[in-house]
Amino acid sequence: MKIALITGITGQDGVYLADFLLKKGYDVYGGFRRLSTPNFWRLKDMEVFDKIKLVPLDLSDQSSMMNFLEKIKPDEIYNLAAQSFVGVSFEQPIHSGDITGLGVTRLIDTIRTLSPKSKFYQASSSEMYGDVGDAVPQDETTVFKPRSPYAAAKTYAHYIVQNYRSAYNLYACSGILFNHESPYRGIEFVTRKITNAVARIKLGLQKELTLGNIDAQRDWGFAGDYVQAMWMMLQQDKPDDYVIATNEAYTVRDFAKKSFEIAGLNYEDYTKTDTKFMRPSDVHLLKGNPQKAKDKMGWEPKVNFNELIKMMVERDIQRWRRYLKGEVFPWDAINAEGWEVTSLPSYRFT
Ligand code: NAP
Ligand code: G4F
């Protein structure tokens, strides 16, 4: 039986990957960080909580990685842990650099020392492209011009992985994944913020939705499709980096309009914008070309834009309906109205 370690197992991609690897017969270890309230709701909801082995592992603490890798030398290590929210990286640039950037060096250097035969996957990001200019769509040859502390940290990590691959001959890959969403997406990301608000408006629990830069364009895919590509990267003859995307871009406005439409509501009646949700610098257009992943690994996205939104809206409506019936507590939907991180300087001092 193959052994896999997934860092960041409590996050969106962590649960989809755990489910995928368990179905492939892997023995799955999941790295989690200690919190005052454990964040296991996704693992429980996906019904994988009882099938995995949880290990305390924080990317800020190299000893936690050493403890684990000394005892268990996994066949495959998937590094999904990160401070993954771009907006917060403007507020916490040092923490974001420490976890999302330097944390990867801590992990891959520990692998080099204690488990050099482990195959390694790094969660790189399309945010690294940043200011893309005329380079549309982006592929593995497009230059990185990061526009946030998060993107700068991911770019550093991306180059560290390339360096360890060539310097120490490690089997180390980076997937340059474009935005991927699901009903398990964190509630502060724009897609889930929208589908959650649509569900609450539909059920009379919320009156309106306030967004920031609705002209931003993203290439949105389904997380369940994207974790399969992570695994495929570690099954190839040689380690390499791959863009994973749909090659279709839509605006935030498009996403919101479609979400309201699916719920039988009119976007214009409920949505407004506020500069407090805009970032000091934003990425205006991301659209990825996944041709290399298709040619070399046979990977293609299966769920399209409309199907993804329908899946998310329907699931959020279902969650809030069950909540209203007193059946479940929608863990990450507490204070959904009005709770949002912003990046305006005024926010820092008020
Ligand atoms: P997510 O839902 O925010 O999950 C992030 C995970 O990292 C959570 O399990 C979180 O634990 C964990 N984590 C945070 N700080 C940590 C620390 N100091 N030590 C150990 N674990 C820590 O993110 P996701 O959407 O699943 O994304 C997975 C990875 O792919 C991330 O690295 C992200 O940056 C990258 N990525 C995501 C996308 C996307 O569109 N989703 C695209 C490209 C790249 P808690 O549960 O305790 O917070
Ligand atoms: O949903 P977002 O916060 O995702 P973003 O910044 O694209 O980052 C996500 O995708 C990356 C891959 O490209 C990952 F690496 C990263 O970890 C994360 O998963 O914002 C998307 C767009 C931005 O342009 C933002 O300015 O939506 C815009 N937006 C407009 N109104 C908003 C809002 N974003 C948020 N979070 N909240 C708003 O009200």
Short mmCIF file of C-alpha atoms and ligand atoms in Angstrom, two decimals:
data_model
loop_
_atom_site.label_atom_id
_atom_site.label_comp_id
_atom_site.label_asym_id
_atom_site.label_seq_id
_atom_site.Cartn_x
_atom_site.Cartn_y
_atom_site.Cartn_z
CA MET A 1 0.00 0.00 0.00
CA LYS A 2 1.41 3.42 -0.97
CA ILE A 3 1.70 6.06 1.74
CA ALA A 4 0.83 9.71 1.10
CA LEU A 5 1.19 12.79 3.27
CA ILE A 6 -1.08 15.76 2.55
CA THR A 7 -0.22 19.02 4.31
CA GLY A 8 -3.17 21.40 4.62
CA ILE A 9 -5.58 18.45 4.71
CA THR A 10 -8.26 20.52 6.46
CA GLY A 11 -8.57 22.90 3.48
CA GLN A 12 -10.66 22.64 0.31
CA ASP A 13 -8.11 20.76 -1.82
CA GLY A 14 -6.97 18.66 1.14
CA VAL A 15 -10.33 16.93 1.49
CA TYR A 16 -10.78 16.32 -2.24
CA LEU A 17 -7.25 14.90 -2.52
CA ALA A 18 -7.69 12.74 0.59
CA ASP A 19 -10.89 11.31 -0.85
CA PHE A 20 -9.21 10.72 -4.23
CA LEU A 21 -6.14 8.97 -2.75
CA LEU A 22 -8.20 6.83 -0.35
CA LYS A 23 -10.24 5.60 -3.31
CA LYS A 24 -6.95 4.69 -5.02
CA GLY A 25 -6.01 2.57 -2.00
CA TYR A 26 -3.44 4.89 -0.39
CA ASP A 27 -2.67 5.03 3.31
CA VAL A 28 -3.30 8.77 3.84
CA TYR A 29 -1.66 10.91 6.52
CA GLY A 30 -2.97 14.45 6.91
CA GLY A 31 -0.94 17.32 8.34
CA PHE A 32 -2.95 19.81 10.36
CA ARG A 33 -2.08 22.76 12.59
CA ARG A 34 -3.29 23.13 16.11
CA LEU A 35 -6.18 25.61 16.49
CA SER A 36 -8.30 26.41 19.53
CA THR A 37 -11.22 24.83 17.66
CA PRO A 38 -10.24 22.02 15.28
CA ASN A 39 -11.12 22.69 11.67
CA PHE A 40 -12.25 19.21 10.69
CA TRP A 41 -15.69 20.05 9.29
CA ARG A 42 -14.77 19.44 5.65
CA LEU A 43 -13.11 16.09 6.46
CA LYS A 44 -16.20 15.00 8.37
CA ASP A 45 -18.63 16.26 5.74
CA MET A 46 -16.69 14.43 2.99
CA GLU A 47 -16.71 11.31 5.24
CA VAL A 48 -12.94 10.85 5.14
CA PHE A 49 -12.20 11.90 8.72
CA ASP A 50 -12.23 8.34 10.08
CA LYS A 51 -10.19 6.95 7.19
CA ILE A 52 -7.08 9.14 7.47
CA LYS A 53 -4.33 9.50 10.07
CA LEU A 54 -3.96 13.05 11.36
CA VAL A 55 -0.50 14.35 12.27
CA PRO A 56 0.30 17.77 13.79
CA LEU A 57 2.40 19.57 11.22
CA ASP A 58 2.90 23.32 10.99
CA LEU A 59 4.86 24.87 8.13
CA SER A 60 6.37 27.35 10.58
CA ASP A 61 7.88 24.53 12.63
CA GLN A 62 10.52 22.35 11.00
CA SER A 63 10.69 19.97 13.96
CA SER A 64 7.10 18.87 13.29
CA MET A 65 8.10 17.82 9.76
CA MET A 66 11.26 16.08 11.01
CA ASN A 67 9.33 14.11 13.63
CA PHE A 68 7.01 12.79 10.97
CA LEU A 69 9.48 12.15 8.13
CA GLU A 70 11.97 10.39 10.40
CA LYS A 71 9.33 7.79 11.27
CA ILE A 72 7.21 7.62 8.13
CA LYS A 73 8.86 8.04 4.76
CA PRO A 74 5.84 8.58 2.51
CA ASP A 75 5.92 7.60 -1.15
CA GLU A 76 4.22 10.89 -2.02
CA ILE A 77 4.03 14.25 -0.25
CA TYR A 78 1.49 16.87 -1.33
CA ASN A 79 2.14 20.34 0.08
CA LEU A 80 -1.22 22.09 0.07
CA ALA A 81 -0.70 24.07 3.27
CA ALA A 82 -0.45 27.84 2.89
CA GLN A 83 -1.81 31.17 4.03
CA SER A 84 -3.87 31.00 0.84
CA PHE A 85 -5.99 34.17 0.89
CA VAL A 86 -4.50 36.91 -1.31
CA GLY A 87 -6.41 39.71 0.45
CA VAL A 88 -5.01 38.84 3.86
CA SER A 89 -1.47 38.65 2.49
CA PHE A 90 -1.53 42.46 2.20
CA GLU A 91 -2.40 42.65 5.90
CA GLN A 92 -0.01 39.86 6.98
CA PRO A 93 2.84 39.96 4.45
CA ILE A 94 5.43 38.52 6.82
CA HIS A 95 3.28 35.63 8.01
CA SER A 96 2.29 34.92 4.39
CA GLY A 97 5.94 34.92 3.32
CA ASP A 98 6.90 32.70 6.24
CA ILE A 99 4.24 30.04 5.65
CA THR A 100 3.49 30.21 1.93
CA GLY A 101 7.10 30.86 0.90
CA LEU A 102 9.73 29.85 3.45
CA GLY A 103 7.53 27.03 4.79
CA VAL A 104 8.09 25.22 1.49
CA THR A 105 11.87 25.42 1.92
CA ARG A 106 11.51 24.01 5.44
CA LEU A 107 9.53 21.10 4.09
CA ILE A 108 11.53 20.29 0.96
CA ASP A 109 14.84 20.61 2.81
CA THR A 110 13.54 18.17 5.44
CA ILE A 111 12.54 15.81 2.62
CA ARG A 112 16.04 16.14 1.09
CA THR A 113 17.59 15.21 4.43
CA LEU A 114 15.25 12.55 5.79
CA SER A 115 13.17 11.14 2.92
CA PRO A 116 14.79 11.97 -0.43
CA LYS A 117 12.94 9.21 -2.28
CA SER A 118 9.53 10.76 -1.51
CA LYS A 119 7.87 12.32 -4.54
CA PHE A 120 6.88 15.91 -3.81
CA TYR A 121 4.00 18.07 -5.09
CA GLN A 122 3.97 21.83 -4.50
CA ALA A 123 0.77 23.86 -4.83
CA SER A 124 1.94 26.72 -7.04
CA SER A 125 -0.54 29.32 -8.22
CA SER A 126 -1.63 31.28 -11.28
CA GLU A 127 -1.40 34.34 -9.01
CA MET A 128 2.34 34.17 -9.74
CA TYR A 129 1.64 35.50 -13.27
CA GLY A 130 0.20 38.70 -11.82
CA ASP A 131 0.47 41.51 -14.30
CA VAL A 132 0.03 39.39 -17.45
CA GLY A 133 -0.17 42.19 -20.06
CA ASP A 134 -0.64 40.61 -23.50
CA ALA A 135 0.37 37.13 -22.33
CA VAL A 136 -3.08 35.52 -22.64
CA PRO A 137 -3.57 32.63 -22.08
CA GLN A 138 -0.75 31.91 -19.65
CA ASP A 139 1.26 28.71 -19.87
CA GLU A 140 4.42 27.18 -18.37
CA THR A 141 6.62 29.66 -20.30
CA THR A 142 4.83 32.86 -19.23
CA VAL A 143 6.92 35.14 -16.98
CA PHE A 144 5.88 35.72 -13.38
CA LYS A 145 5.08 39.30 -12.32
CA PRO A 146 3.47 38.79 -8.89
CA ARG A 147 1.16 41.50 -7.57
CA SER A 148 0.65 40.50 -3.92
CA PRO A 149 2.73 39.27 -0.99
CA TYR A 150 0.95 35.92 -1.44
CA ALA A 151 1.99 35.72 -5.10
CA ALA A 152 5.56 36.77 -4.28
CA ALA A 153 5.75 34.01 -1.65
CA LYS A 154 4.35 31.39 -4.05
CA THR A 155 6.84 32.49 -6.72
CA TYR A 156 9.74 32.09 -4.28
CA ALA A 157 8.45 28.61 -3.35
CA HIS A 158 8.07 27.69 -7.03
CA TYR A 159 11.70 28.54 -7.74
CA ILE A 160 12.90 26.73 -4.59
CA VAL A 161 11.17 23.57 -5.78
CA GLN A 162 12.82 23.91 -9.22
CA ASN A 163 16.16 24.46 -7.50
CA TYR A 164 15.87 21.40 -5.24
CA ARG A 165 14.80 19.33 -8.24
CA SER A 166 17.92 20.21 -10.22
CA ALA A 167 20.41 20.57 -7.36
CA TYR A 168 19.49 17.41 -5.42
CA ASN A 169 17.75 15.34 -8.07
CA LEU A 170 14.51 15.17 -6.07
CA TYR A 171 11.27 14.10 -7.73
CA ALA A 172 9.61 17.47 -7.12
CA CYS A 173 6.79 18.99 -9.19
CA SER A 174 4.78 22.18 -9.06
CA GLY A 175 1.25 22.44 -10.35
CA ILE A 176 0.47 25.98 -11.47
CA LEU A 177 -3.19 25.76 -10.63
CA PHE A 178 -5.66 28.41 -11.70
CA ASN A 179 -8.61 29.21 -9.42
CA HIS A 180 -10.56 26.12 -8.48
CA GLU A 181 -13.69 26.12 -6.41
CA SER A 182 -16.27 23.81 -4.87
CA PRO A 183 -18.90 23.70 -2.13
CA TYR A 184 -15.92 23.31 0.26
CA ARG A 185 -14.29 26.61 -0.81
CA GLY A 186 -13.45 28.94 2.09
CA ILE A 187 -16.13 31.54 2.60
CA GLU A 188 -13.88 34.57 2.12
CA PHE A 189 -13.04 33.69 -1.50
CA VAL A 190 -15.26 35.53 -3.95
CA THR A 191 -17.05 32.51 -5.47
CA ARG A 192 -18.18 31.07 -2.16
CA LYS A 193 -18.90 34.53 -0.76
CA ILE A 194 -21.29 34.92 -3.70
CA THR A 195 -22.97 31.49 -3.61
CA ASN A 196 -23.38 31.64 0.16
CA ALA A 197 -24.94 35.12 -0.07
CA VAL A 198 -27.24 34.03 -2.91
CA ALA A 199 -28.46 31.12 -0.78
CA ARG A 200 -29.08 33.37 2.21
CA ILE A 201 -30.85 36.02 0.11
CA LYS A 202 -33.01 33.33 -1.49
CA LEU A 203 -34.06 32.14 1.98
CA GLY A 204 -34.62 35.64 3.37
CA LEU A 205 -31.60 35.57 5.70
CA GLN A 206 -29.64 38.36 4.00
CA LYS A 207 -30.63 41.44 2.03
CA GLU A 208 -27.71 42.22 -0.27
CA LEU A 209 -24.24 41.26 -1.41
CA THR A 210 -21.34 43.73 -1.46
CA LEU A 211 -18.34 42.98 -3.66
CA GLY A 212 -15.10 44.69 -4.67
CA ASN A 213 -13.50 44.50 -8.13
CA ILE A 214 -16.24 42.80 -10.16
CA ASP A 215 -14.35 43.36 -13.43
CA ALA A 216 -11.56 40.98 -12.40
CA GLN A 217 -11.45 37.92 -14.64
CA ARG A 218 -10.56 34.43 -13.48
CA ASP A 219 -10.27 30.97 -14.96
CA TRP A 220 -12.46 28.97 -12.58
CA GLY A 221 -12.45 25.17 -12.47
CA PHE A 222 -13.68 22.47 -10.08
CA ALA A 223 -11.36 21.41 -7.22
CA GLY A 224 -12.35 17.75 -7.62
CA ASP A 225 -10.93 17.76 -11.17
CA TYR A 226 -7.76 19.60 -10.13
CA VAL A 227 -6.63 17.23 -7.36
CA GLN A 228 -6.54 14.43 -9.93
CA ALA A 229 -3.92 16.44 -11.84
CA MET A 230 -1.80 16.72 -8.66
CA TRP A 231 -1.69 12.94 -8.40
CA MET A 232 -0.99 12.51 -12.12
CA MET A 233 2.08 14.76 -11.84
CA LEU A 234 3.61 12.33 -9.34
CA GLN A 235 2.98 9.30 -11.59
CA GLN A 236 5.09 10.49 -14.55
CA ASP A 237 8.57 9.21 -15.50
CA LYS A 238 10.16 12.58 -14.76
CA PRO A 239 9.19 15.46 -12.46
CA ASP A 240 7.96 18.62 -14.19
CA ASP A 241 5.72 21.67 -13.74
CA TYR A 242 2.24 21.90 -15.28
CA VAL A 243 -0.46 24.52 -15.76
CA ILE A 244 -3.88 23.25 -14.67
CA ALA A 245 -6.76 25.40 -15.94
CA THR A 246 -9.87 25.43 -18.14
CA ASN A 247 -8.71 28.06 -20.69
CA GLU A 248 -11.92 30.04 -20.11
CA ALA A 249 -12.09 33.36 -18.26
CA TYR A 250 -15.13 35.08 -16.76
CA THR A 251 -15.55 38.21 -14.68
CA VAL A 252 -16.61 38.20 -11.03
CA ARG A 253 -19.77 39.94 -12.33
CA ASP A 254 -20.44 36.97 -14.67
CA PHE A 255 -20.05 34.58 -11.74
CA ALA A 256 -22.43 36.57 -9.57
CA LYS A 257 -25.03 37.01 -12.34
CA LYS A 258 -25.07 33.29 -13.04
CA SER A 259 -25.33 32.47 -9.33
CA PHE A 260 -28.39 34.69 -8.84
CA GLU A 261 -29.92 33.37 -12.06
CA ILE A 262 -29.60 29.76 -10.84
CA ALA A 263 -31.46 30.75 -7.68
CA GLY A 264 -34.18 32.46 -9.76
CA LEU A 265 -33.07 35.93 -8.67
CA ASN A 266 -31.87 39.04 -10.50
CA TYR A 267 -28.26 40.06 -9.78
CA GLU A 268 -28.95 43.81 -10.20
CA ASP A 269 -31.58 43.77 -7.44
CA TYR A 270 -29.21 42.60 -4.73
CA THR A 271 -25.60 43.45 -5.55
CA LYS A 272 -23.52 46.53 -4.88
CA THR A 273 -19.81 47.31 -4.79
CA ASP A 274 -17.61 48.96 -2.21
CA THR A 275 -13.96 49.94 -2.54
CA LYS A 276 -13.34 48.47 0.90
CA PHE A 277 -13.26 45.04 -0.78
CA MET A 278 -10.63 46.10 -3.31
CA ARG A 279 -6.97 45.20 -2.91
CA PRO A 280 -3.99 47.59 -3.00
CA SER A 281 -3.08 45.84 -6.27
CA ASP A 282 -5.15 43.18 -8.01
CA VAL A 283 -4.66 40.67 -10.81
CA HIS A 284 -7.06 41.67 -13.57
CA LEU A 285 -7.04 38.65 -15.88
CA LEU A 286 -6.03 35.02 -15.44
CA LYS A 287 -6.68 32.45 -18.16
CA GLY A 288 -4.57 29.31 -18.36
CA ASN A 289 -3.59 27.01 -21.22
CA PRO A 290 -3.48 23.40 -19.89
CA GLN A 291 -2.29 21.89 -23.20
CA LYS A 292 0.90 20.43 -21.71
CA ALA A 293 -1.09 18.64 -18.99
CA LYS A 294 -3.42 17.25 -21.66
CA ASP A 295 -0.62 16.13 -23.99
CA LYS A 296 1.70 14.62 -21.36
CA MET A 297 -0.70 13.34 -18.69
CA GLY A 298 -4.06 13.12 -20.45
CA TRP A 299 -5.59 15.57 -17.93
CA GLU A 300 -8.64 17.64 -18.88
CA PRO A 301 -11.22 19.51 -16.76
CA LYS A 302 -14.63 17.84 -16.63
CA VAL A 303 -16.87 20.33 -14.80
CA ASN A 304 -17.61 23.57 -16.67
CA PHE A 305 -18.32 27.10 -15.38
CA ASN A 306 -22.12 26.79 -15.25
CA GLU A 307 -22.04 23.30 -13.70
CA LEU A 308 -19.59 24.51 -11.04
CA ILE A 309 -21.80 27.46 -10.05
CA LYS A 310 -24.92 25.31 -9.97
CA MET A 311 -23.16 22.80 -7.70
CA MET A 312 -22.09 25.57 -5.30
CA VAL A 313 -25.38 27.50 -5.22
CA GLU A 314 -27.47 24.37 -4.73
CA ARG A 315 -25.22 23.11 -1.94
CA ASP A 316 -25.32 26.44 -0.10
CA ILE A 317 -29.11 26.60 -0.38
CA GLN A 318 -29.29 23.04 0.95
CA ARG A 319 -27.00 23.92 3.87
CA TRP A 320 -29.03 26.97 4.91
CA ARG A 321 -32.33 25.10 4.49
CA ARG A 322 -31.06 22.40 6.85
CA TYR A 323 -29.84 25.07 9.23
CA LEU A 324 -33.28 26.71 9.26
CA LYS A 325 -34.80 23.33 10.08
CA GLY A 326 -32.35 23.06 12.98
CA GLU A 327 -30.66 20.04 11.42
CA VAL A 328 -27.07 21.20 11.04
CA PHE A 329 -24.78 24.00 12.03
CA PRO A 330 -23.21 25.52 8.93
CA TRP A 331 -19.75 25.68 10.41
CA ASP A 332 -18.06 28.14 8.11
CA ALA A 333 -21.11 30.22 7.45
CA ILE A 334 -21.32 31.84 10.85
CA ASN A 335 -21.69 35.60 10.62
CA ALA A 336 -21.70 35.25 6.85
CA GLU A 337 -23.34 38.63 6.47
CA GLY A 338 -20.96 41.48 7.02
CA TRP A 339 -17.99 39.32 7.92
CA GLU A 340 -15.26 39.97 5.40
CA VAL A 341 -11.59 40.81 5.34
CA THR A 342 -10.76 43.99 3.48
CA SER A 343 -7.45 45.46 2.45
CA LEU A 344 -8.04 49.19 2.74
CA PRO A 345 -5.48 50.99 4.90
CA SER A 346 -8.39 52.48 6.88
CA TYR A 347 -9.36 48.96 7.90
CA ARG A 348 -6.06 48.55 9.68
CA PHE A 349 -6.65 51.43 12.05
CA THR A 350 -10.39 51.33 12.67
P1 NAP B 1 -7.35 26.45 1.84
O1 NAP B 1 -8.73 25.88 1.78
O2 NAP B 1 -7.17 27.83 2.35
O3 NAP B 1 -6.46 25.44 2.73
C1 NAP B 1 -5.18 25.83 3.18
C2 NAP B 1 -4.69 24.78 4.17
O4 NAP B 1 -3.43 25.19 4.71
C3 NAP B 1 -5.62 24.56 5.38
O5 NAP B 1 -5.66 23.20 5.70
C4 NAP B 1 -4.91 25.34 6.47
O6 NAP B 1 -5.19 24.86 7.77
C5 NAP B 1 -3.46 25.02 6.13
N1 NAP B 1 -2.50 25.89 6.78
C6 NAP B 1 -2.52 27.24 6.88
N2 NAP B 1 -1.44 27.67 7.57
C7 NAP B 1 -0.73 26.57 7.93
C8 NAP B 1 0.45 26.35 8.66
N3 NAP B 1 1.14 27.36 9.19
N4 NAP B 1 0.90 25.07 8.80
C9 NAP B 1 0.20 24.04 8.30
N5 NAP B 1 -0.95 24.19 7.63
C10 NAP B 1 -1.41 25.44 7.43
O7 NAP B 1 -6.65 26.39 0.40
P2 NAP B 1 -7.00 25.47 -0.86
O8 NAP B 1 -7.94 26.22 -1.74
O9 NAP B 1 -7.32 24.12 -0.42
O10 NAP B 1 -5.60 25.49 -1.62
C11 NAP B 1 -4.61 24.49 -1.36
C12 NAP B 1 -3.26 25.02 -1.80
O11 NAP B 1 -3.30 25.35 -3.19
C13 NAP B 1 -2.81 26.29 -1.09
O12 NAP B 1 -1.41 26.22 -0.97
C14 NAP B 1 -3.19 27.39 -2.06
O13 NAP B 1 -2.37 28.52 -1.86
C15 NAP B 1 -2.92 26.70 -3.37
N6 NAP B 1 -3.72 27.15 -4.52
C16 NAP B 1 -5.06 27.20 -4.43
C17 NAP B 1 -5.80 27.57 -5.54
C18 NAP B 1 -7.30 27.62 -5.49
O14 NAP B 1 -7.89 28.25 -6.39
N7 NAP B 1 -7.95 26.98 -4.53
C19 NAP B 1 -5.15 27.87 -6.75
C20 NAP B 1 -3.77 27.79 -6.79
C21 NAP B 1 -3.06 27.41 -5.68
P3 NAP B 1 -6.43 25.44 8.64
O15 NAP B 1 -7.62 24.62 8.24
O16 NAP B 1 -6.00 25.18 10.03
O17 NAP B 1 -6.60 26.88 8.30
O1 G4F B 2 -11.68 34.64 -4.80
P1 G4F B 2 -10.47 35.46 -4.65
O2 G4F B 2 -10.16 35.97 -3.30
O3 G4F B 2 -9.29 34.60 -5.27
P2 G4F B 2 -7.83 35.00 -5.84
O4 G4F B 2 -7.35 36.27 -5.30
O5 G4F B 2 -7.91 34.87 -7.32
O6 G4F B 2 -6.93 33.84 -5.22
C1 G4F B 2 -7.36 32.48 -5.27
O7 G4F B 2 -6.91 31.89 -6.46
C2 G4F B 2 -5.48 31.82 -6.58
C3 G4F B 2 -5.18 31.17 -7.94
O8 G4F B 2 -5.15 32.16 -8.93
C4 G4F B 2 -4.92 31.00 -5.44
F1 G4F B 2 -3.58 30.85 -5.56
C5 G4F B 2 -5.27 31.66 -4.12
O9 G4F B 2 -4.82 30.84 -3.05
C6 G4F B 2 -6.79 31.78 -4.03
O10 G4F B 2 -7.33 30.48 -3.96
O11 G4F B 2 -10.57 36.74 -5.62
C7 G4F B 2 -10.81 36.61 -6.99
C8 G4F B 2 -11.05 38.00 -7.59
C9 G4F B 2 -10.00 39.03 -7.19
O12 G4F B 2 -9.66 39.81 -8.31
C10 G4F B 2 -10.73 39.90 -6.17
O13 G4F B 2 -10.26 41.24 -6.11
O14 G4F B 2 -12.29 38.48 -7.10
C11 G4F B 2 -12.12 39.83 -6.75
N1 G4F B 2 -13.17 40.21 -5.79
C12 G4F B 2 -14.16 41.11 -6.04
N2 G4F B 2 -14.93 41.25 -4.96
C13 G4F B 2 -13.31 39.77 -4.55
C14 G4F B 2 -14.43 40.43 -4.01
N3 G4F B 2 -12.59 38.85 -3.84
C15 G4F B 2 -13.01 38.58 -2.56
N4 G4F B 2 -12.33 37.63 -1.88
N5 G4F B 2 -14.09 39.23 -1.99
C16 G4F B 2 -14.82 40.15 -2.66
O15 G4F B 2 -15.79 40.72 -2.16
#
